[in-house]
């Protein structure tokens, strides 16, 4: 098997790998090829791209994402070879405490065979609509939010994702209580990232996100957010399995009112 880095010129040749029901993969690979903390790879057979995947490094944690094998080439070990290459890259080049990924049911046994263990689940919802957020509560970006917002993210994720979040602060919106930041919503990051320290602020930001009917993916641990979507007509349509190899992170999934994506949790 021939495995190489993906370059910008490969992006138009990934269309046939798009899995049904996933957000379009090409913009993600565009981002991966442009970001120095990402390592996108391809597996080619007779010059055709038959499998892809990417590793993403945040300080001492690493993620594997968008591992996809062409339907006609599955069950031949290509998915395992791509995942193994990405894992080697993370282990050799960086000292990591944990490797993480969100698996589909299809990928779970492959990742188990490579030493990943199930940690928790994400639940996908669609089909409903919420009322809009109350006027006046939600504020636009101001520079002071960047530092404290990042601190909230470090606490919630137990990762240092500053490089990932950096381009999105100015498009984000924020909620304060008693002069303290208690939540933010980044509509341009992945599926629409929402983090909040109180359920009141989390649900307010969810109204901002879902009043137009946008789908949402929540950690299974955030029952308050899940019940809120269910009460507004959303129904579960899929689950993702969060898996880890190495140290389990002391993250806080109850603070997540909208995850970033399958590639980043
Ligand atoms: C998940 C996915 C990447 C797996 O790719 P793949 O190339 O089929 O993976 P592998 O061939 O390495 O392994 C798949 C199975 O085939 C088996 N296999 C590997 N080589 C084989 C061979 N030569 N003959 C028979 N079976 C083989 C593996 O043991 C594994 O079995 P298991 O599922 O019982 O553990 C692929 O199904 C896919 O692209 N799915 C859609 C996207 C997706 O769900 N991605 C995962 C999300 S991160």
PDB file of C-alpha atoms and ligand atoms in Angstrom:
ATOM      1  CA  UNK A   1       0.000   0.000   0.000  1.00  0.00           C
ATOM      2  CA  UNK A   2       1.225   3.456  -0.886  1.00  0.00           C
ATOM      3  CA  UNK A   3       0.552   6.077   1.788  1.00  0.00           C
ATOM      4  CA  UNK A   4       1.537   9.739   1.323  1.00  0.00           C
ATOM      5  CA  UNK A   5       0.628  13.176   2.561  1.00  0.00           C
ATOM      6  CA  UNK A   6      -2.384  14.775   0.914  1.00  0.00           C
ATOM      7  CA  UNK A   7      -1.619  17.993  -0.929  1.00  0.00           C
ATOM      8  CA  UNK A   8      -3.914  20.787  -1.977  1.00  0.00           C
ATOM      9  CA  UNK A   9      -4.037  19.372  -5.520  1.00  0.00           C
ATOM     10  CA  UNK A  10      -5.604  16.122  -4.238  1.00  0.00           C
ATOM     11  CA  UNK A  11      -8.700  17.839  -2.828  1.00  0.00           C
ATOM     12  CA  UNK A  12     -10.790  17.699  -6.061  1.00  0.00           C
ATOM     13  CA  UNK A  13     -10.118  13.932  -6.198  1.00  0.00           C
ATOM     14  CA  UNK A  14     -11.827  13.076  -2.899  1.00  0.00           C
ATOM     15  CA  UNK A  15     -15.493  13.399  -3.968  1.00  0.00           C
ATOM     16  CA  UNK A  16     -16.037   9.650  -4.341  1.00  0.00           C
ATOM     17  CA  UNK A  17     -15.067   9.146  -0.682  1.00  0.00           C
ATOM     18  CA  UNK A  18     -17.820  11.375   0.760  1.00  0.00           C
ATOM     19  CA  UNK A  19     -19.810   9.249   3.279  1.00  0.00           C
ATOM     20  CA  UNK A  20     -23.561   9.768   3.280  1.00  0.00           C
ATOM     21  CA  UNK A  21     -24.844  12.066   6.014  1.00  0.00           C
ATOM     22  CA  UNK A  22     -21.423  13.562   6.859  1.00  0.00           C
ATOM     23  CA  UNK A  23     -20.698  17.270   6.415  1.00  0.00           C
ATOM     24  CA  UNK A  24     -18.832  17.788   3.101  1.00  0.00           C
ATOM     25  CA  UNK A  25     -15.333  16.368   3.548  1.00  0.00           C
ATOM     26  CA  UNK A  26     -13.504  18.562   1.029  1.00  0.00           C
ATOM     27  CA  UNK A  27     -13.569  21.785   3.105  1.00  0.00           C
ATOM     28  CA  UNK A  28     -12.191  19.761   6.023  1.00  0.00           C
ATOM     29  CA  UNK A  29      -9.308  18.416   3.921  1.00  0.00           C
ATOM     30  CA  UNK A  30      -8.741  21.934   2.591  1.00  0.00           C
ATOM     31  CA  UNK A  31      -8.356  23.056   6.200  1.00  0.00           C
ATOM     32  CA  UNK A  32      -6.096  20.083   7.078  1.00  0.00           C
ATOM     33  CA  UNK A  33      -3.700  20.774   4.197  1.00  0.00           C
ATOM     34  CA  UNK A  34      -3.401  24.410   5.300  1.00  0.00           C
ATOM     35  CA  UNK A  35      -2.951  23.815   9.049  1.00  0.00           C
ATOM     36  CA  UNK A  36       0.495  22.890  10.328  1.00  0.00           C
ATOM     37  CA  UNK A  37      -0.974  21.020  13.327  1.00  0.00           C
ATOM     38  CA  UNK A  38      -2.786  18.613  10.965  1.00  0.00           C
ATOM     39  CA  UNK A  39      -1.362  15.694   8.993  1.00  0.00           C
ATOM     40  CA  UNK A  40      -3.736  14.507   6.252  1.00  0.00           C
ATOM     41  CA  UNK A  41      -2.773  11.312   4.404  1.00  0.00           C
ATOM     42  CA  UNK A  42      -4.024   9.296   1.448  1.00  0.00           C
ATOM     43  CA  UNK A  43      -3.683   5.699   0.378  1.00  0.00           C
ATOM     44  CA  UNK A  44      -3.439   5.192  -3.383  1.00  0.00           C
ATOM     45  CA  UNK A  45      -3.823   2.082  -5.519  1.00  0.00           C
ATOM     46  CA  UNK A  46      -2.836   2.390  -9.208  1.00  0.00           C
ATOM     47  CA  UNK A  47      -2.883   6.181  -8.876  1.00  0.00           C
ATOM     48  CA  UNK A  48      -6.412   6.302  -7.454  1.00  0.00           C
ATOM     49  CA  UNK A  49      -7.064   7.629  -3.941  1.00  0.00           C
ATOM     50  CA  UNK A  50      -8.819   4.761  -2.132  1.00  0.00           C
ATOM     51  CA  UNK A  51      -8.515   5.891   1.470  1.00  0.00           C
ATOM     52  CA  UNK A  52      -7.845   8.994   3.544  1.00  0.00           C
ATOM     53  CA  UNK A  53      -7.436  10.090   7.149  1.00  0.00           C
ATOM     54  CA  UNK A  54      -5.985  12.896   9.210  1.00  0.00           C
ATOM     55  CA  UNK A  55      -4.243  13.378  12.533  1.00  0.00           C
ATOM     56  CA  UNK A  56      -4.598  16.611  14.480  1.00  0.00           C
ATOM     57  CA  UNK A  57      -2.325  17.676  17.333  1.00  0.00           C
ATOM     58  CA  UNK A  58      -3.316  19.983  20.197  1.00  0.00           C
ATOM     59  CA  UNK A  59      -0.355  20.189  22.563  1.00  0.00           C
ATOM     60  CA  UNK A  60      -0.268  16.828  24.352  1.00  0.00           C
ATOM     61  CA  UNK A  61      -3.440  15.343  22.847  1.00  0.00           C
ATOM     62  CA  UNK A  62      -4.021  14.086  19.321  1.00  0.00           C
ATOM     63  CA  UNK A  63      -7.092  13.263  17.281  1.00  0.00           C
ATOM     64  CA  UNK A  64      -7.691  10.980  14.327  1.00  0.00           C
ATOM     65  CA  UNK A  65     -10.448  12.103  12.011  1.00  0.00           C
ATOM     66  CA  UNK A  66     -12.128  11.627   8.659  1.00  0.00           C
ATOM     67  CA  UNK A  67     -10.791   8.090   8.161  1.00  0.00           C
ATOM     68  CA  UNK A  68     -12.614   6.889   5.063  1.00  0.00           C
ATOM     69  CA  UNK A  69     -11.999   4.001   2.666  1.00  0.00           C
ATOM     70  CA  UNK A  70     -13.585   3.755  -0.794  1.00  0.00           C
ATOM     71  CA  UNK A  71     -16.497   1.287  -0.608  1.00  0.00           C
ATOM     72  CA  UNK A  72     -14.943  -0.937  -3.275  1.00  0.00           C
ATOM     73  CA  UNK A  73     -11.699  -1.272  -1.297  1.00  0.00           C
ATOM     74  CA  UNK A  74     -12.999  -2.011   2.213  1.00  0.00           C
ATOM     75  CA  UNK A  75     -12.216  -5.131   4.288  1.00  0.00           C
ATOM     76  CA  UNK A  76      -8.708  -5.352   2.843  1.00  0.00           C
ATOM     77  CA  UNK A  77      -6.797  -3.702   5.679  1.00  0.00           C
ATOM     78  CA  UNK A  78      -6.603  -0.200   4.196  1.00  0.00           C
ATOM     79  CA  UNK A  79      -8.515   1.443   7.076  1.00  0.00           C
ATOM     80  CA  UNK A  80      -6.183  -0.252   9.556  1.00  0.00           C
ATOM     81  CA  UNK A  81      -3.084   0.804   7.593  1.00  0.00           C
ATOM     82  CA  UNK A  82      -4.223   4.440   7.440  1.00  0.00           C
ATOM     83  CA  UNK A  83      -5.088   4.508  11.148  1.00  0.00           C
ATOM     84  CA  UNK A  84      -1.780   2.845  12.068  1.00  0.00           C
ATOM     85  CA  UNK A  85       0.181   5.374  10.004  1.00  0.00           C
ATOM     86  CA  UNK A  86      -1.625   8.278  11.672  1.00  0.00           C
ATOM     87  CA  UNK A  87      -0.995   6.765  15.113  1.00  0.00           C
ATOM     88  CA  UNK A  88       2.719   6.279  14.344  1.00  0.00           C
ATOM     89  CA  UNK A  89       2.941   9.862  13.241  1.00  0.00           C
ATOM     90  CA  UNK A  90       1.422  11.076  16.515  1.00  0.00           C
ATOM     91  CA  UNK A  91       3.575   8.777  18.657  1.00  0.00           C
ATOM     92  CA  UNK A  92       6.895   9.426  16.909  1.00  0.00           C
ATOM     93  CA  UNK A  93       6.770  13.133  16.307  1.00  0.00           C
ATOM     94  CA  UNK A  94       5.057  14.321  19.454  1.00  0.00           C
ATOM     95  CA  UNK A  95       4.896  13.185  23.060  1.00  0.00           C
ATOM     96  CA  UNK A  96       1.225  12.656  23.573  1.00  0.00           C
ATOM     97  CA  UNK A  97      -0.733  11.677  26.668  1.00  0.00           C
ATOM     98  CA  UNK A  98      -3.872  10.655  24.743  1.00  0.00           C
ATOM     99  CA  UNK A  99      -5.124   9.844  21.264  1.00  0.00           C
ATOM    100  CA  UNK A 100      -8.817  10.293  20.618  1.00  0.00           C
ATOM    101  CA  UNK A 101     -11.361   9.711  17.892  1.00  0.00           C
ATOM    102  CA  UNK A 102     -15.081   9.506  17.335  1.00  0.00           C
ATOM    103  CA  UNK A 103     -15.984   6.277  15.596  1.00  0.00           C
ATOM    104  CA  UNK A 104     -18.975   5.218  13.595  1.00  0.00           C
ATOM    105  CA  UNK A 105     -20.366   1.770  14.480  1.00  0.00           C
ATOM    106  CA  UNK A 106     -18.580   0.580  11.294  1.00  0.00           C
ATOM    107  CA  UNK A 107     -15.143   1.584  12.540  1.00  0.00           C
ATOM    108  CA  UNK A 108     -15.401   0.536  16.189  1.00  0.00           C
ATOM    109  CA  UNK A 109     -13.833  -2.924  15.990  1.00  0.00           C
ATOM    110  CA  UNK A 110     -10.981  -1.702  13.781  1.00  0.00           C
ATOM    111  CA  UNK A 111     -10.101   0.929  16.399  1.00  0.00           C
ATOM    112  CA  UNK A 112     -10.502  -1.544  19.272  1.00  0.00           C
ATOM    113  CA  UNK A 113      -8.006  -3.826  17.526  1.00  0.00           C
ATOM    114  CA  UNK A 114      -5.542  -0.918  17.528  1.00  0.00           C
ATOM    115  CA  UNK A 115      -5.935  -0.361  21.280  1.00  0.00           C
ATOM    116  CA  UNK A 116      -8.651   2.296  21.477  1.00  0.00           C
ATOM    117  CA  UNK A 117     -11.324   1.945  24.157  1.00  0.00           C
ATOM    118  CA  UNK A 118     -14.826   3.340  24.201  1.00  0.00           C
ATOM    119  CA  UNK A 119     -15.117   6.289  26.549  1.00  0.00           C
ATOM    120  CA  UNK A 120     -18.550   7.782  25.885  1.00  0.00           C
ATOM    121  CA  UNK A 121     -21.008   8.663  23.132  1.00  0.00           C
ATOM    122  CA  UNK A 122     -22.235  11.622  21.131  1.00  0.00           C
ATOM    123  CA  UNK A 123     -25.891  11.794  20.110  1.00  0.00           C
ATOM    124  CA  UNK A 124     -27.014  13.352  16.800  1.00  0.00           C
ATOM    125  CA  UNK A 125     -30.339  15.258  16.617  1.00  0.00           C
ATOM    126  CA  UNK A 126     -32.316  16.803  13.801  1.00  0.00           C
ATOM    127  CA  UNK A 127     -35.833  17.631  12.695  1.00  0.00           C
ATOM    128  CA  UNK A 128     -36.868  20.180  15.321  1.00  0.00           C
ATOM    129  CA  UNK A 129     -36.776  23.911  15.878  1.00  0.00           C
ATOM    130  CA  UNK A 130     -36.276  26.019  19.014  1.00  0.00           C
ATOM    131  CA  UNK A 131     -37.591  29.487  19.830  1.00  0.00           C
ATOM    132  CA  UNK A 132     -35.070  32.264  19.095  1.00  0.00           C
ATOM    133  CA  UNK A 133     -32.701  33.511  21.796  1.00  0.00           C
ATOM    134  CA  UNK A 134     -33.912  36.461  23.878  1.00  0.00           C
ATOM    135  CA  UNK A 135     -32.898  39.850  22.514  1.00  0.00           C
ATOM    136  CA  UNK A 136     -30.106  41.609  24.348  1.00  0.00           C
ATOM    137  CA  UNK A 137     -28.638  38.686  26.277  1.00  0.00           C
ATOM    138  CA  UNK A 138     -26.097  37.593  23.732  1.00  0.00           C
ATOM    139  CA  UNK A 139     -23.118  39.811  23.057  1.00  0.00           C
ATOM    140  CA  UNK A 140     -20.745  40.212  20.145  1.00  0.00           C
ATOM    141  CA  UNK A 141     -17.004  39.606  20.389  1.00  0.00           C
ATOM    142  CA  UNK A 142     -14.766  41.852  22.416  1.00  0.00           C
ATOM    143  CA  UNK A 143     -11.040  41.120  22.826  1.00  0.00           C
ATOM    144  CA  UNK A 144     -11.280  40.366  26.552  1.00  0.00           C
ATOM    145  CA  UNK A 145     -13.443  37.314  25.809  1.00  0.00           C
ATOM    146  CA  UNK A 146     -10.641  35.541  23.962  1.00  0.00           C
ATOM    147  CA  UNK A 147      -8.486  34.729  27.000  1.00  0.00           C
ATOM    148  CA  UNK A 148     -11.268  33.738  29.357  1.00  0.00           C
ATOM    149  CA  UNK A 149     -13.074  31.845  26.573  1.00  0.00           C
ATOM    150  CA  UNK A 150      -9.924  29.844  25.958  1.00  0.00           C
ATOM    151  CA  UNK A 151      -9.633  29.088  29.684  1.00  0.00           C
ATOM    152  CA  UNK A 152     -13.195  27.762  29.646  1.00  0.00           C
ATOM    153  CA  UNK A 153     -12.340  25.577  26.669  1.00  0.00           C
ATOM    154  CA  UNK A 154      -9.215  24.177  28.356  1.00  0.00           C
ATOM    155  CA  UNK A 155     -11.315  23.281  31.394  1.00  0.00           C
ATOM    156  CA  UNK A 156     -14.146  21.751  29.347  1.00  0.00           C
ATOM    157  CA  UNK A 157     -12.013  19.792  26.872  1.00  0.00           C
ATOM    158  CA  UNK A 158      -8.886  19.174  28.968  1.00  0.00           C
ATOM    159  CA  UNK A 159      -6.975  20.041  25.778  1.00  0.00           C
ATOM    160  CA  UNK A 160      -5.094  23.054  24.475  1.00  0.00           C
ATOM    161  CA  UNK A 161      -7.067  23.893  21.334  1.00  0.00           C
ATOM    162  CA  UNK A 162      -6.004  27.528  20.990  1.00  0.00           C
ATOM    163  CA  UNK A 163      -4.809  27.190  17.389  1.00  0.00           C
ATOM    164  CA  UNK A 164      -8.076  25.618  16.353  1.00  0.00           C
ATOM    165  CA  UNK A 165     -10.248  28.206  18.087  1.00  0.00           C
ATOM    166  CA  UNK A 166      -8.148  31.252  17.189  1.00  0.00           C
ATOM    167  CA  UNK A 167      -9.713  32.103  13.779  1.00  0.00           C
ATOM    168  CA  UNK A 168     -13.266  31.846  15.162  1.00  0.00           C
ATOM    169  CA  UNK A 169     -13.360  34.201  18.151  1.00  0.00           C
ATOM    170  CA  UNK A 170     -14.409  37.246  16.164  1.00  0.00           C
ATOM    171  CA  UNK A 171     -17.424  35.437  14.695  1.00  0.00           C
ATOM    172  CA  UNK A 172     -18.473  34.025  18.058  1.00  0.00           C
ATOM    173  CA  UNK A 173     -21.135  35.346  20.414  1.00  0.00           C
ATOM    174  CA  UNK A 174     -21.004  35.376  24.179  1.00  0.00           C
ATOM    175  CA  UNK A 175     -23.133  35.341  27.348  1.00  0.00           C
ATOM    176  CA  UNK A 176     -22.180  36.855  30.674  1.00  0.00           C
ATOM    177  CA  UNK A 177     -23.730  36.612  34.131  1.00  0.00           C
ATOM    178  CA  UNK A 178     -22.753  39.050  36.882  1.00  0.00           C
ATOM    179  CA  UNK A 179     -19.916  40.368  34.735  1.00  0.00           C
ATOM    180  CA  UNK A 180     -18.387  36.934  34.092  1.00  0.00           C
ATOM    181  CA  UNK A 181     -18.292  35.043  30.825  1.00  0.00           C
ATOM    182  CA  UNK A 182     -20.450  31.938  31.160  1.00  0.00           C
ATOM    183  CA  UNK A 183     -20.726  30.703  27.606  1.00  0.00           C
ATOM    184  CA  UNK A 184     -19.967  31.203  23.926  1.00  0.00           C
ATOM    185  CA  UNK A 185     -21.160  29.952  20.558  1.00  0.00           C
ATOM    186  CA  UNK A 186     -18.806  29.665  17.553  1.00  0.00           C
ATOM    187  CA  UNK A 187     -21.103  29.259  14.542  1.00  0.00           C
ATOM    188  CA  UNK A 188     -18.189  28.997  12.107  1.00  0.00           C
ATOM    189  CA  UNK A 189     -16.299  26.231  13.930  1.00  0.00           C
ATOM    190  CA  UNK A 190     -17.304  22.756  12.726  1.00  0.00           C
ATOM    191  CA  UNK A 191     -20.911  21.909  13.474  1.00  0.00           C
ATOM    192  CA  UNK A 192     -21.333  25.068  15.591  1.00  0.00           C
ATOM    193  CA  UNK A 193     -19.448  24.830  18.866  1.00  0.00           C
ATOM    194  CA  UNK A 194     -21.237  25.830  22.099  1.00  0.00           C
ATOM    195  CA  UNK A 195     -19.616  25.794  25.506  1.00  0.00           C
ATOM    196  CA  UNK A 196     -21.283  27.047  28.690  1.00  0.00           C
ATOM    197  CA  UNK A 197     -20.753  26.926  32.439  1.00  0.00           C
ATOM    198  CA  UNK A 198     -24.481  27.071  33.306  1.00  0.00           C
ATOM    199  CA  UNK A 199     -27.453  25.355  31.722  1.00  0.00           C
ATOM    200  CA  UNK A 200     -29.240  28.699  31.523  1.00  0.00           C
ATOM    201  CA  UNK A 201     -26.547  30.173  29.272  1.00  0.00           C
ATOM    202  CA  UNK A 202     -26.063  26.891  27.377  1.00  0.00           C
ATOM    203  CA  UNK A 203     -29.733  26.667  26.451  1.00  0.00           C
ATOM    204  CA  UNK A 204     -29.841  30.351  25.489  1.00  0.00           C
ATOM    205  CA  UNK A 205     -26.947  29.772  23.063  1.00  0.00           C
ATOM    206  CA  UNK A 206     -28.682  26.652  21.770  1.00  0.00           C
ATOM    207  CA  UNK A 207     -31.723  28.785  20.904  1.00  0.00           C
ATOM    208  CA  UNK A 208     -29.406  31.039  18.916  1.00  0.00           C
ATOM    209  CA  UNK A 209     -28.046  28.007  17.050  1.00  0.00           C
ATOM    210  CA  UNK A 210     -31.161  25.891  16.553  1.00  0.00           C
ATOM    211  CA  UNK A 211     -33.951  28.459  15.981  1.00  0.00           C
ATOM    212  CA  UNK A 212     -33.464  27.914  12.250  1.00  0.00           C
ATOM    213  CA  UNK A 213     -33.594  24.122  12.623  1.00  0.00           C
ATOM    214  CA  UNK A 214     -29.826  23.449  12.414  1.00  0.00           C
ATOM    215  CA  UNK A 215     -28.893  19.873  13.443  1.00  0.00           C
ATOM    216  CA  UNK A 216     -26.906  19.322  16.645  1.00  0.00           C
ATOM    217  CA  UNK A 217     -24.561  16.758  18.171  1.00  0.00           C
ATOM    218  CA  UNK A 218     -24.286  16.520  21.959  1.00  0.00           C
ATOM    219  CA  UNK A 219     -22.250  14.486  24.422  1.00  0.00           C
ATOM    220  CA  UNK A 220     -24.564  11.808  25.849  1.00  0.00           C
ATOM    221  CA  UNK A 221     -23.621  13.122  29.315  1.00  0.00           C
ATOM    222  CA  UNK A 222     -25.335  16.463  28.680  1.00  0.00           C
ATOM    223  CA  UNK A 223     -28.866  15.307  29.501  1.00  0.00           C
ATOM    224  CA  UNK A 224     -30.163  18.864  29.962  1.00  0.00           C
ATOM    225  CA  UNK A 225     -29.209  19.836  26.402  1.00  0.00           C
ATOM    226  CA  UNK A 226     -30.535  16.540  25.022  1.00  0.00           C
ATOM    227  CA  UNK A 227     -33.907  16.936  26.737  1.00  0.00           C
ATOM    228  CA  UNK A 228     -34.132  20.503  25.513  1.00  0.00           C
ATOM    229  CA  UNK A 229     -33.785  19.425  21.884  1.00  0.00           C
ATOM    230  CA  UNK A 230     -36.190  16.519  22.370  1.00  0.00           C
ATOM    231  CA  UNK A 231     -38.756  18.886  23.903  1.00  0.00           C
ATOM    232  CA  UNK A 232     -38.513  20.975  20.726  1.00  0.00           C
ATOM    233  CA  UNK A 233     -39.184  18.223  18.251  1.00  0.00           C
ATOM    234  CA  UNK A 234     -35.625  17.029  17.574  1.00  0.00           C
ATOM    235  CA  UNK A 235     -35.113  13.272  17.276  1.00  0.00           C
ATOM    236  CA  UNK A 236     -31.980  11.182  17.654  1.00  0.00           C
ATOM    237  CA  UNK A 237     -30.781   9.786  14.316  1.00  0.00           C
ATOM    238  CA  UNK A 238     -27.270   8.492  14.998  1.00  0.00           C
ATOM    239  CA  UNK A 239     -24.564   7.995  17.620  1.00  0.00           C
ATOM    240  CA  UNK A 240     -20.816   8.454  17.555  1.00  0.00           C
ATOM    241  CA  UNK A 241     -18.519   6.520  19.844  1.00  0.00           C
ATOM    242  CA  UNK A 242     -15.812   8.567  21.531  1.00  0.00           C
ATOM    243  CA  UNK A 243     -12.730   6.373  21.931  1.00  0.00           C
ATOM    244  CA  UNK A 244      -9.391   6.957  23.600  1.00  0.00           C
ATOM    245  CA  UNK A 245      -5.977   5.330  23.665  1.00  0.00           C
ATOM    246  CA  UNK A 246      -3.663   6.381  26.481  1.00  0.00           C
ATOM    247  CA  UNK A 247      -4.683   8.580  29.357  1.00  0.00           C
ATOM    248  CA  UNK A 248      -8.403   9.330  29.767  1.00  0.00           C
ATOM    249  CA  UNK A 249      -9.000  13.064  29.767  1.00  0.00           C
ATOM    250  CA  UNK A 250     -10.695  14.711  32.732  1.00  0.00           C
ATOM    251  CA  UNK A 251     -12.945  16.630  30.389  1.00  0.00           C
ATOM    252  CA  UNK A 252     -16.362  18.124  31.215  1.00  0.00           C
ATOM    253  CA  UNK A 253     -18.894  17.010  28.609  1.00  0.00           C
ATOM    254  CA  UNK A 254     -21.786  18.585  30.529  1.00  0.00           C
ATOM    255  CA  UNK A 255     -20.377  21.969  29.488  1.00  0.00           C
ATOM    256  CA  UNK A 256     -20.687  21.133  25.781  1.00  0.00           C
ATOM    257  CA  UNK A 257     -24.014  22.254  24.255  1.00  0.00           C
ATOM    258  CA  UNK A 258     -22.845  21.585  20.684  1.00  0.00           C
ATOM    259  CA  UNK A 259     -19.675  19.671  19.802  1.00  0.00           C
ATOM    260  CA  UNK A 260     -17.175  20.808  17.160  1.00  0.00           C
ATOM    261  CA  UNK A 261     -17.188  17.658  15.027  1.00  0.00           C
ATOM    262  CA  UNK A 262     -16.381  13.987  14.644  1.00  0.00           C
ATOM    263  CA  UNK A 263     -12.765  14.956  13.981  1.00  0.00           C
ATOM    264  CA  UNK A 264     -12.273  16.961  17.172  1.00  0.00           C
ATOM    265  CA  UNK A 265     -14.930  16.036  19.724  1.00  0.00           C
TER     266      UNK A 265
HETATM  267  C1  LIG B   1     -14.441   2.205   8.884  1.00  0.00           C
HETATM  268  C2  LIG B   1     -13.643   2.061   7.589  1.00  0.00           C
HETATM  269  C3  LIG B   1     -12.681   3.223   7.470  1.00  0.00           C
HETATM  270  C4  LIG B   1     -12.862   0.754   7.652  1.00  0.00           C
HETATM  271  O1  LIG B   1     -12.034   0.639   6.491  1.00  0.00           O
HETATM  272  P1  LIG B   1     -11.507  -0.765   5.941  1.00  0.00           P
HETATM  273  O2  LIG B   1     -10.461  -0.484   4.954  1.00  0.00           O
HETATM  274  O3  LIG B   1     -12.646  -1.623   5.564  1.00  0.00           O
HETATM  275  O4  LIG B   1     -10.844  -1.333   7.274  1.00  0.00           O
HETATM  276  P2  LIG B   1     -10.001  -2.678   7.404  1.00  0.00           P
HETATM  277  O5  LIG B   1     -10.074  -3.468   6.144  1.00  0.00           O
HETATM  278  O6  LIG B   1      -8.660  -2.343   7.915  1.00  0.00           O
HETATM  279  O7  LIG B   1     -10.790  -3.389   8.562  1.00  0.00           O
HETATM  280  C5  LIG B   1     -12.185  -3.650   8.450  1.00  0.00           C
HETATM  281  C6  LIG B   1     -12.469  -5.099   8.751  1.00  0.00           C
HETATM  282  O8  LIG B   1     -11.970  -5.903   7.669  1.00  0.00           O
HETATM  283  C7  LIG B   1     -11.128  -6.932   8.192  1.00  0.00           C
HETATM  284  N1  LIG B   1     -10.097  -7.225   7.188  1.00  0.00           N
HETATM  285  C8  LIG B   1      -8.947  -6.572   6.995  1.00  0.00           C
HETATM  286  N2  LIG B   1      -8.265  -7.141   5.994  1.00  0.00           N
HETATM  287  C9  LIG B   1      -9.018  -8.167   5.541  1.00  0.00           C
HETATM  288  C10 LIG B   1      -8.864  -9.123   4.519  1.00  0.00           C
HETATM  289  N3  LIG B   1      -7.777  -9.132   3.758  1.00  0.00           N
HETATM  290  N4  LIG B   1      -9.861 -10.010   4.338  1.00  0.00           N
HETATM  291  C11 LIG B   1     -10.959 -10.001   5.097  1.00  0.00           C
HETATM  292  N5  LIG B   1     -11.168  -9.100   6.085  1.00  0.00           N
HETATM  293  C12 LIG B   1     -10.207  -8.212   6.304  1.00  0.00           C
HETATM  294  C13 LIG B   1     -10.575  -6.346   9.438  1.00  0.00           C
HETATM  295  O9  LIG B   1     -10.130  -7.342  10.333  1.00  0.00           O
HETATM  296  C14 LIG B   1     -11.768  -5.597   9.988  1.00  0.00           C
HETATM  297  O10 LIG B   1     -12.653  -6.486  10.614  1.00  0.00           O
HETATM  298  P3  LIG B   1     -13.482  -6.090  11.894  1.00  0.00           P
HETATM  299  O11 LIG B   1     -14.350  -4.922  11.508  1.00  0.00           O
HETATM  300  O12 LIG B   1     -14.256  -7.300  12.214  1.00  0.00           O
HETATM  301  O13 LIG B   1     -12.465  -5.714  12.939  1.00  0.00           O
HETATM  302  C15 LIG B   1     -14.586   2.002   6.350  1.00  0.00           C
HETATM  303  O14 LIG B   1     -15.589   1.056   6.599  1.00  0.00           O
HETATM  304  C16 LIG B   1     -15.243   3.308   6.012  1.00  0.00           C
HETATM  305  O15 LIG B   1     -14.685   4.131   5.284  1.00  0.00           O
HETATM  306  N6  LIG B   1     -16.489   3.547   6.515  1.00  0.00           N
HETATM  307  C17 LIG B   1     -17.205   4.779   6.249  1.00  0.00           C
HETATM  308  C18 LIG B   1     -16.587   5.925   6.988  1.00  0.00           C
HETATM  309  C19 LIG B   1     -16.426   5.627   8.457  1.00  0.00           C
HETATM  310  O16 LIG B   1     -17.344   5.150   9.123  1.00  0.00           O
HETATM  311  N7  LIG B   1     -15.223   5.911   8.994  1.00  0.00           N
HETATM  312  C20 LIG B   1     -14.879   5.695  10.386  1.00  0.00           C
HETATM  313  C21 LIG B   1     -15.158   6.904  11.150  1.00  0.00           C
HETATM  314  S1  LIG B   1     -13.766   7.609  11.967  1.00  0.00           S
END
